[in-house]
Tab-separated table of C-alpha atoms in Angstrom:
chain	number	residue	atom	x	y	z
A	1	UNK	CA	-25.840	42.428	5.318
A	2	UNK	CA	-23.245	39.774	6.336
A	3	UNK	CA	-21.607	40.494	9.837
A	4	UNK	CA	-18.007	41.760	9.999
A	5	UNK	CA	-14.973	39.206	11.066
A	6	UNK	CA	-14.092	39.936	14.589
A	7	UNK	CA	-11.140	41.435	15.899
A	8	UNK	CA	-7.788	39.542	14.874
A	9	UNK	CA	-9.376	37.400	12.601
A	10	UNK	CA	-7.478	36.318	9.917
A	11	UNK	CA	-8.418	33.912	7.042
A	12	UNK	CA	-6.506	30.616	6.400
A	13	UNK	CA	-5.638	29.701	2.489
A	14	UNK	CA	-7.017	26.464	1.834
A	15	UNK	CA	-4.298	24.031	0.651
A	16	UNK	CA	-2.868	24.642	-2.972
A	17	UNK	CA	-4.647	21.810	-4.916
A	18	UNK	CA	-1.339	19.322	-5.952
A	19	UNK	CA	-2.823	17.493	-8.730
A	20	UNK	CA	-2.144	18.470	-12.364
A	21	UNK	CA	-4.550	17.970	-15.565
A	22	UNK	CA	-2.949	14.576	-15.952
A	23	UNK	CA	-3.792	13.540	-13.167
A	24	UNK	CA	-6.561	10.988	-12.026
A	25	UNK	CA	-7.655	13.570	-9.235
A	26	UNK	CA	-7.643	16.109	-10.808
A	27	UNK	CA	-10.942	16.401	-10.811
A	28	UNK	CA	-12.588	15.184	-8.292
A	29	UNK	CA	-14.193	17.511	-5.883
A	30	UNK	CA	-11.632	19.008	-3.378
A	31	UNK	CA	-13.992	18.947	-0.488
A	32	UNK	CA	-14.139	15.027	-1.191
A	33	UNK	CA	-10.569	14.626	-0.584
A	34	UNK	CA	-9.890	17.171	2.289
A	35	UNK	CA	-12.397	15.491	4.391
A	36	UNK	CA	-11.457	16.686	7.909
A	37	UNK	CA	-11.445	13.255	10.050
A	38	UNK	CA	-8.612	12.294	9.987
A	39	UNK	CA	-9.528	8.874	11.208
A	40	UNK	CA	-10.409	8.112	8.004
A	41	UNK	CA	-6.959	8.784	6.215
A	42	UNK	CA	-5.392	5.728	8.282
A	43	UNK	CA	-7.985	3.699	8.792
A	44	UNK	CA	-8.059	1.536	5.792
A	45	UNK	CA	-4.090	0.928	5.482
A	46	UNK	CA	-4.826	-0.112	9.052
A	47	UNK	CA	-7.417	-2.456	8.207
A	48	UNK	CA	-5.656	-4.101	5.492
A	49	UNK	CA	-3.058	-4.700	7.947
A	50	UNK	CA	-5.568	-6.325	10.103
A	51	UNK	CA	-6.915	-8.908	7.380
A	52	UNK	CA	-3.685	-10.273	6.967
A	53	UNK	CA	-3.215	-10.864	10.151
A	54	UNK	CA	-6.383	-12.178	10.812
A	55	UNK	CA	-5.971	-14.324	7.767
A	56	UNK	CA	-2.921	-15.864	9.662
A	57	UNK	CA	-4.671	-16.879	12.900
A	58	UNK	CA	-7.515	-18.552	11.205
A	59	UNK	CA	-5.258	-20.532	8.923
A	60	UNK	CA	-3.119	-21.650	12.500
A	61	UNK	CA	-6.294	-22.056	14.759
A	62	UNK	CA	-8.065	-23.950	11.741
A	63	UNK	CA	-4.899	-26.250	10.920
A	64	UNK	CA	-4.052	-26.593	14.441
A	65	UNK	CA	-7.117	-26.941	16.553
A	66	UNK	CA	-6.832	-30.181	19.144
A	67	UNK	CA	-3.963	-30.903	17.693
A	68	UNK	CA	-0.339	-31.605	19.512
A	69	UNK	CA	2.676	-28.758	18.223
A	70	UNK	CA	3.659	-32.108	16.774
A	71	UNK	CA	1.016	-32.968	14.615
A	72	UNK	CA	0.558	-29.652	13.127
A	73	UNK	CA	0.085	-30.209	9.154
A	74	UNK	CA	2.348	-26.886	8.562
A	75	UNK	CA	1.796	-27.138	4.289
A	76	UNK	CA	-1.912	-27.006	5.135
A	77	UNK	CA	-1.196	-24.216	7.339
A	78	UNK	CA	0.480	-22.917	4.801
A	79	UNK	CA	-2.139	-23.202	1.737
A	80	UNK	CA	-4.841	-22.252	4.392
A	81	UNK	CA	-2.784	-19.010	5.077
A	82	UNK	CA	-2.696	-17.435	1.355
A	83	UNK	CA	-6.042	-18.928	0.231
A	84	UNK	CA	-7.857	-16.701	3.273
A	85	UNK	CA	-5.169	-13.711	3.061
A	86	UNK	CA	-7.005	-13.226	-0.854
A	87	UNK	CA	-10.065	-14.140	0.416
A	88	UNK	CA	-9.917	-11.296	2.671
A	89	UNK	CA	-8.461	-8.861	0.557
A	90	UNK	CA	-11.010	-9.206	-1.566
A	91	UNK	CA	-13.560	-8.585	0.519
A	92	UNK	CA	-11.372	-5.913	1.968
A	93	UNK	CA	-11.357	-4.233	-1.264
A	94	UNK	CA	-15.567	-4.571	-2.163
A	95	UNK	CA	-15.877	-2.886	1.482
A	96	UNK	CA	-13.435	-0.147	0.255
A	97	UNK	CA	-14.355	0.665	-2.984
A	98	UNK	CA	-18.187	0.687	-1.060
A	99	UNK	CA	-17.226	3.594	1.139
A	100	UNK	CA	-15.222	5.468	-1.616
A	101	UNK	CA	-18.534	5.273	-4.277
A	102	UNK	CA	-20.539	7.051	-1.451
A	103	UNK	CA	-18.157	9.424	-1.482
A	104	UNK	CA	-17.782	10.093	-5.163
A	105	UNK	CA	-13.856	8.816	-4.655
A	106	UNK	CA	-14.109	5.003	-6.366
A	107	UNK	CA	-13.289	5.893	-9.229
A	108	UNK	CA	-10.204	7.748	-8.979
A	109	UNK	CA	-8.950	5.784	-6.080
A	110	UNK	CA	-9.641	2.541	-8.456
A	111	UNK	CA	-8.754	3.655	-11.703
A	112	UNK	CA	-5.573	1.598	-12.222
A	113	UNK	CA	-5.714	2.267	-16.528
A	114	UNK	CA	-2.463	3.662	-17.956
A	115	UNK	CA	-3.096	6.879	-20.067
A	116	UNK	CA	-0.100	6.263	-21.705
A	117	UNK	CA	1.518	2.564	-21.204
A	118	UNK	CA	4.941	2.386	-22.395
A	119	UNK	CA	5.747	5.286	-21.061
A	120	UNK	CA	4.209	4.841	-17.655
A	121	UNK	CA	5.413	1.439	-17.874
A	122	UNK	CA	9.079	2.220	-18.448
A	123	UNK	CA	8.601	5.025	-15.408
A	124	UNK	CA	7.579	1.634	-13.313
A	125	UNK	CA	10.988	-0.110	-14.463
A	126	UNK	CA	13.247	2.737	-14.267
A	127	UNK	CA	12.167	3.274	-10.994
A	128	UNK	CA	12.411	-0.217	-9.978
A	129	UNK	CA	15.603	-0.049	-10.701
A	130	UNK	CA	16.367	2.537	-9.106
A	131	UNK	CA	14.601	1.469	-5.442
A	132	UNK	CA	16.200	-1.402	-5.705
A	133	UNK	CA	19.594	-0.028	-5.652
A	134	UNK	CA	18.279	2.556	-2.732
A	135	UNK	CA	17.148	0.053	-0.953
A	136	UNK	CA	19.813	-2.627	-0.716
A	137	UNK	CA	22.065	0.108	0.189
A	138	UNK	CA	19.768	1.916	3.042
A	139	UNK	CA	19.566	-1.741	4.572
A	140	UNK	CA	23.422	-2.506	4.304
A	141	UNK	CA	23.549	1.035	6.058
A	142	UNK	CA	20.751	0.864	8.973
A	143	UNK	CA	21.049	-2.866	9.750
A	144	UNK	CA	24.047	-2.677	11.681
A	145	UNK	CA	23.103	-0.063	13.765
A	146	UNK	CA	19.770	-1.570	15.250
A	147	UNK	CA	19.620	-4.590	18.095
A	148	UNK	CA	18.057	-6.796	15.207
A	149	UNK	CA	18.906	-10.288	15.258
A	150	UNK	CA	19.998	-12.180	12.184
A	151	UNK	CA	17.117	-14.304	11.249
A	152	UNK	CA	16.980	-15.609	7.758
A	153	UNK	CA	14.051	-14.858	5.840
A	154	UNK	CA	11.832	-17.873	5.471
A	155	UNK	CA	11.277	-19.624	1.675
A	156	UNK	CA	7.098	-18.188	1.263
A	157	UNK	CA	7.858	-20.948	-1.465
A	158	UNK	CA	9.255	-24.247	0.244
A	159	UNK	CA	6.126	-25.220	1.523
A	160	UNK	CA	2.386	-26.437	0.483
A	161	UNK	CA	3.591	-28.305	-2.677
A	162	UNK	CA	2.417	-27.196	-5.806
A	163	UNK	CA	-0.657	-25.382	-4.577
A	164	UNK	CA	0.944	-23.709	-1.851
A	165	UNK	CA	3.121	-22.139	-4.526
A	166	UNK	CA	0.540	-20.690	-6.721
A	167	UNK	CA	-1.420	-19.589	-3.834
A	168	UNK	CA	1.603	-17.490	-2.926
A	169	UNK	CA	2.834	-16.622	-6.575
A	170	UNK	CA	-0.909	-15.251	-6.586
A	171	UNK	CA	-0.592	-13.803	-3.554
A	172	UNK	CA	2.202	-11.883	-3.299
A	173	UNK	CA	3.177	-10.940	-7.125
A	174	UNK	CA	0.060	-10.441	-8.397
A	175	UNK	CA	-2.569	-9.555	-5.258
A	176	UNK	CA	-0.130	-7.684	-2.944
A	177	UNK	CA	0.853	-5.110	-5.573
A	178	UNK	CA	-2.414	-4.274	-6.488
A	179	UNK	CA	-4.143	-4.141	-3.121
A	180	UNK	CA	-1.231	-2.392	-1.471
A	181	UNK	CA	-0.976	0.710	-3.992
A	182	UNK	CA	-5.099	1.110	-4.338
A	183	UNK	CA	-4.600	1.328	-0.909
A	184	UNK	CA	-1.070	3.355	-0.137
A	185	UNK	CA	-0.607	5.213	-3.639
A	186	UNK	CA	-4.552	5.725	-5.047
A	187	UNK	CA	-6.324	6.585	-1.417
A	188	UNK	CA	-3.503	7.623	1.195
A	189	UNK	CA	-0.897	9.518	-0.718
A	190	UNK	CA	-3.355	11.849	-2.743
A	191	UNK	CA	-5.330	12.119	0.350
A	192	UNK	CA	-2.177	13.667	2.086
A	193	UNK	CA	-1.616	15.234	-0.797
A	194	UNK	CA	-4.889	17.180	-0.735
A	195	UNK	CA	-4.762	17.948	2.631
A	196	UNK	CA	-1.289	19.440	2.995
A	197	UNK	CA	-0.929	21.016	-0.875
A	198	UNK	CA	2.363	19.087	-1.949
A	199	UNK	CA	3.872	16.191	-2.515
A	200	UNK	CA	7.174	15.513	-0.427
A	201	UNK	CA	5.812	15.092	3.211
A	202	UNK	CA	2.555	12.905	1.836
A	203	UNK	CA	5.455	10.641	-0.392
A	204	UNK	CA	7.684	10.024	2.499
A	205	UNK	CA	4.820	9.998	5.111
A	206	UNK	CA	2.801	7.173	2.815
A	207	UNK	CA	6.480	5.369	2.364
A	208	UNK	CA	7.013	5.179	6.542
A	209	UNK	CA	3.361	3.643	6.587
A	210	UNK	CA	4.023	1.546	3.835
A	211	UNK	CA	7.414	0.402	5.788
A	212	UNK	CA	5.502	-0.355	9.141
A	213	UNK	CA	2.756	-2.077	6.908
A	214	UNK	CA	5.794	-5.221	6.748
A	215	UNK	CA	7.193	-4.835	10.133
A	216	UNK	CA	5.713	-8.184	10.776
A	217	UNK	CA	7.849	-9.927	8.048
A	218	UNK	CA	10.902	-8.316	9.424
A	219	UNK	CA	13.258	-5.049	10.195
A	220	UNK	CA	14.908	-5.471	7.201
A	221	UNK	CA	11.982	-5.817	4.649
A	222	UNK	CA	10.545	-2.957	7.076
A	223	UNK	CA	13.238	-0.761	5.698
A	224	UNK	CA	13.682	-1.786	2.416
A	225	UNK	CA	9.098	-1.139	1.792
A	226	UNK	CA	10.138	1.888	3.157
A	227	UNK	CA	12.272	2.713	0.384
A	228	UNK	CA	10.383	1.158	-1.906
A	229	UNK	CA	7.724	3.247	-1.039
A	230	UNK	CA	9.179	6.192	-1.757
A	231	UNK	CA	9.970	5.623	-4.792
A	232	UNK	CA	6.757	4.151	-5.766
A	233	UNK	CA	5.048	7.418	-4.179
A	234	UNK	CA	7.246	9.406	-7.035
A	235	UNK	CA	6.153	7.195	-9.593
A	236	UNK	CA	2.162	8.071	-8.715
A	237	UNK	CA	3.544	11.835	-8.453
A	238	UNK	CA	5.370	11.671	-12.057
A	239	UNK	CA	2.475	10.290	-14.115
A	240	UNK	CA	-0.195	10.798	-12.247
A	241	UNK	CA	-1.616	7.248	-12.022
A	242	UNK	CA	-1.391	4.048	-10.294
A	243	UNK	CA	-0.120	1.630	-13.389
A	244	UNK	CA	4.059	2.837	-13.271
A	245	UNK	CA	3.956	2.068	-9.078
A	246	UNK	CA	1.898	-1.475	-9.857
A	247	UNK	CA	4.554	-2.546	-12.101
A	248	UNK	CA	6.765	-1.474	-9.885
A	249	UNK	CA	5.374	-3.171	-7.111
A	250	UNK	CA	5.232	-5.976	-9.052
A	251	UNK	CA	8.159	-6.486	-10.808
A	252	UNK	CA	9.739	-5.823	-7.162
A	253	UNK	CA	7.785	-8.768	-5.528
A	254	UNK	CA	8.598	-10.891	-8.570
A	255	UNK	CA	12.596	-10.560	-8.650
A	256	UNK	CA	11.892	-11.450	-4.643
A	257	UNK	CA	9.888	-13.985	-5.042
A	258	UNK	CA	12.735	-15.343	-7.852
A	259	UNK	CA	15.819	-15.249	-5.465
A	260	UNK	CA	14.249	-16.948	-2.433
């Protein structure tokens, strides 16, 4: 015989589960994604975070150890910089994608395949567009209202000679748009999503952690990620998969990487 609630109790509805058939979560075990540490959730973006940065003072302390400000080779601090920032991610990602398989996750989280690629694709585009606009505009608007200083954005490109430029072209267009969205759009969006049974506080809560992820570059590209993020989080809400925000990612970082 099981023993009666005590007094006052009331039961708690678990979350509704957000993810529809189409879905790359949809079914994966719910207990897998509602995991109650919460440590977890922010950890990783965290420690992506961390390898860049940790990328960046190897490649100065490397480059510049004994020497004089002076005599700093800044290409080869350069090259240095992007070689170890992929070096890192990927072993960033292995470590990942280790803890996910023990939790029966790695395959969702991973699973970048279109189910249906022109139309996911053209989702990416159209949305691209669409952030773009957003995002030009919400910088125009919040710039002048913060104590920011005007400080140009530096040329990633003007620097490192011809290697230093596919480093970064590998880097940033191709690397960064896949890491970041395994990370923000396949592991910490659903996993909001899961815990809190909808979509609009996990998109724009994943879109302020992908803004703070680039507060190192600057305020404004803080802002405009921001945006971007949102958008992208409504892309991997649409269809259901990462491919439409990866192309949006990437076309993103590509028509950057063209107007510097």
């Amino acid at each position: 015989m099981s023993t009666p609630p005590p007094p006052g109790y009331r039961k708690v509805p678990s979350p509704i589960w957000p993810f529809e058939p189409h879905d790359v979560m949809f079914d994966v075990a719910p207990e897998a994604l509602r995991d109650s540490r919460l440590f977890w959730v922010f950890f990783w973006p965290a420690l992506s975070l961390l390898t860049g940065m940790t990328a960046l003072y190897f490649a100065t302390t490397l480059n510049a150890f004994g020497l004089a400000p002076e005599e700093i080779n800044h290409d080869a601090v350069f090259r240095s910089y992007y070689a170890l920032l992929m070096a890192s991610e990927i072993g960033f990602l292995w470590w990942f994608a280790s803890w996910l398989k023990s939790r029966q996750l790695a395959a969702a989280v991973f699973d970048i395949r279109p189910a249906r690629f022109g139309i996911e694709t053209g989702y990416g585009l159209v949305l691209f567009g669409m952030s773009f606009i957003f995002a030009i505009a919400a910088v125009d608007m919040l710039l002048p209202l913060l104590p920011v200083p005007d400080v140009p954005t530096p040329d990633r490109f003007n620097g490192g000679g011809l290697t230093g430029t596919l480093l970064v072209a590998a880097s940033v267009i191709i690397f960064a748009p896949l890491v970041e969205e395994i990370i923000m759009r396949g592991w910490l969006l659903p996993k909001l999503a899961a815990r809190m049974g909808g979509w609009i506080w996990p998109i724009l809560l994943s879109a302020g952690g992908f803004g703070l992820m680039h507060i190192l570059v600057d305020v404004p590209t803080m802002i405009y990620a921001t945006v971007l993020g949102i958008f992208a989080g409504l892309a991997r809400r649409l269809t259901g998969r990462l491919w439409a925000p990866i192309v949006l990612h990437f076309v993103n970082n590509l028509v950057a990487s063209l107007s510097f």
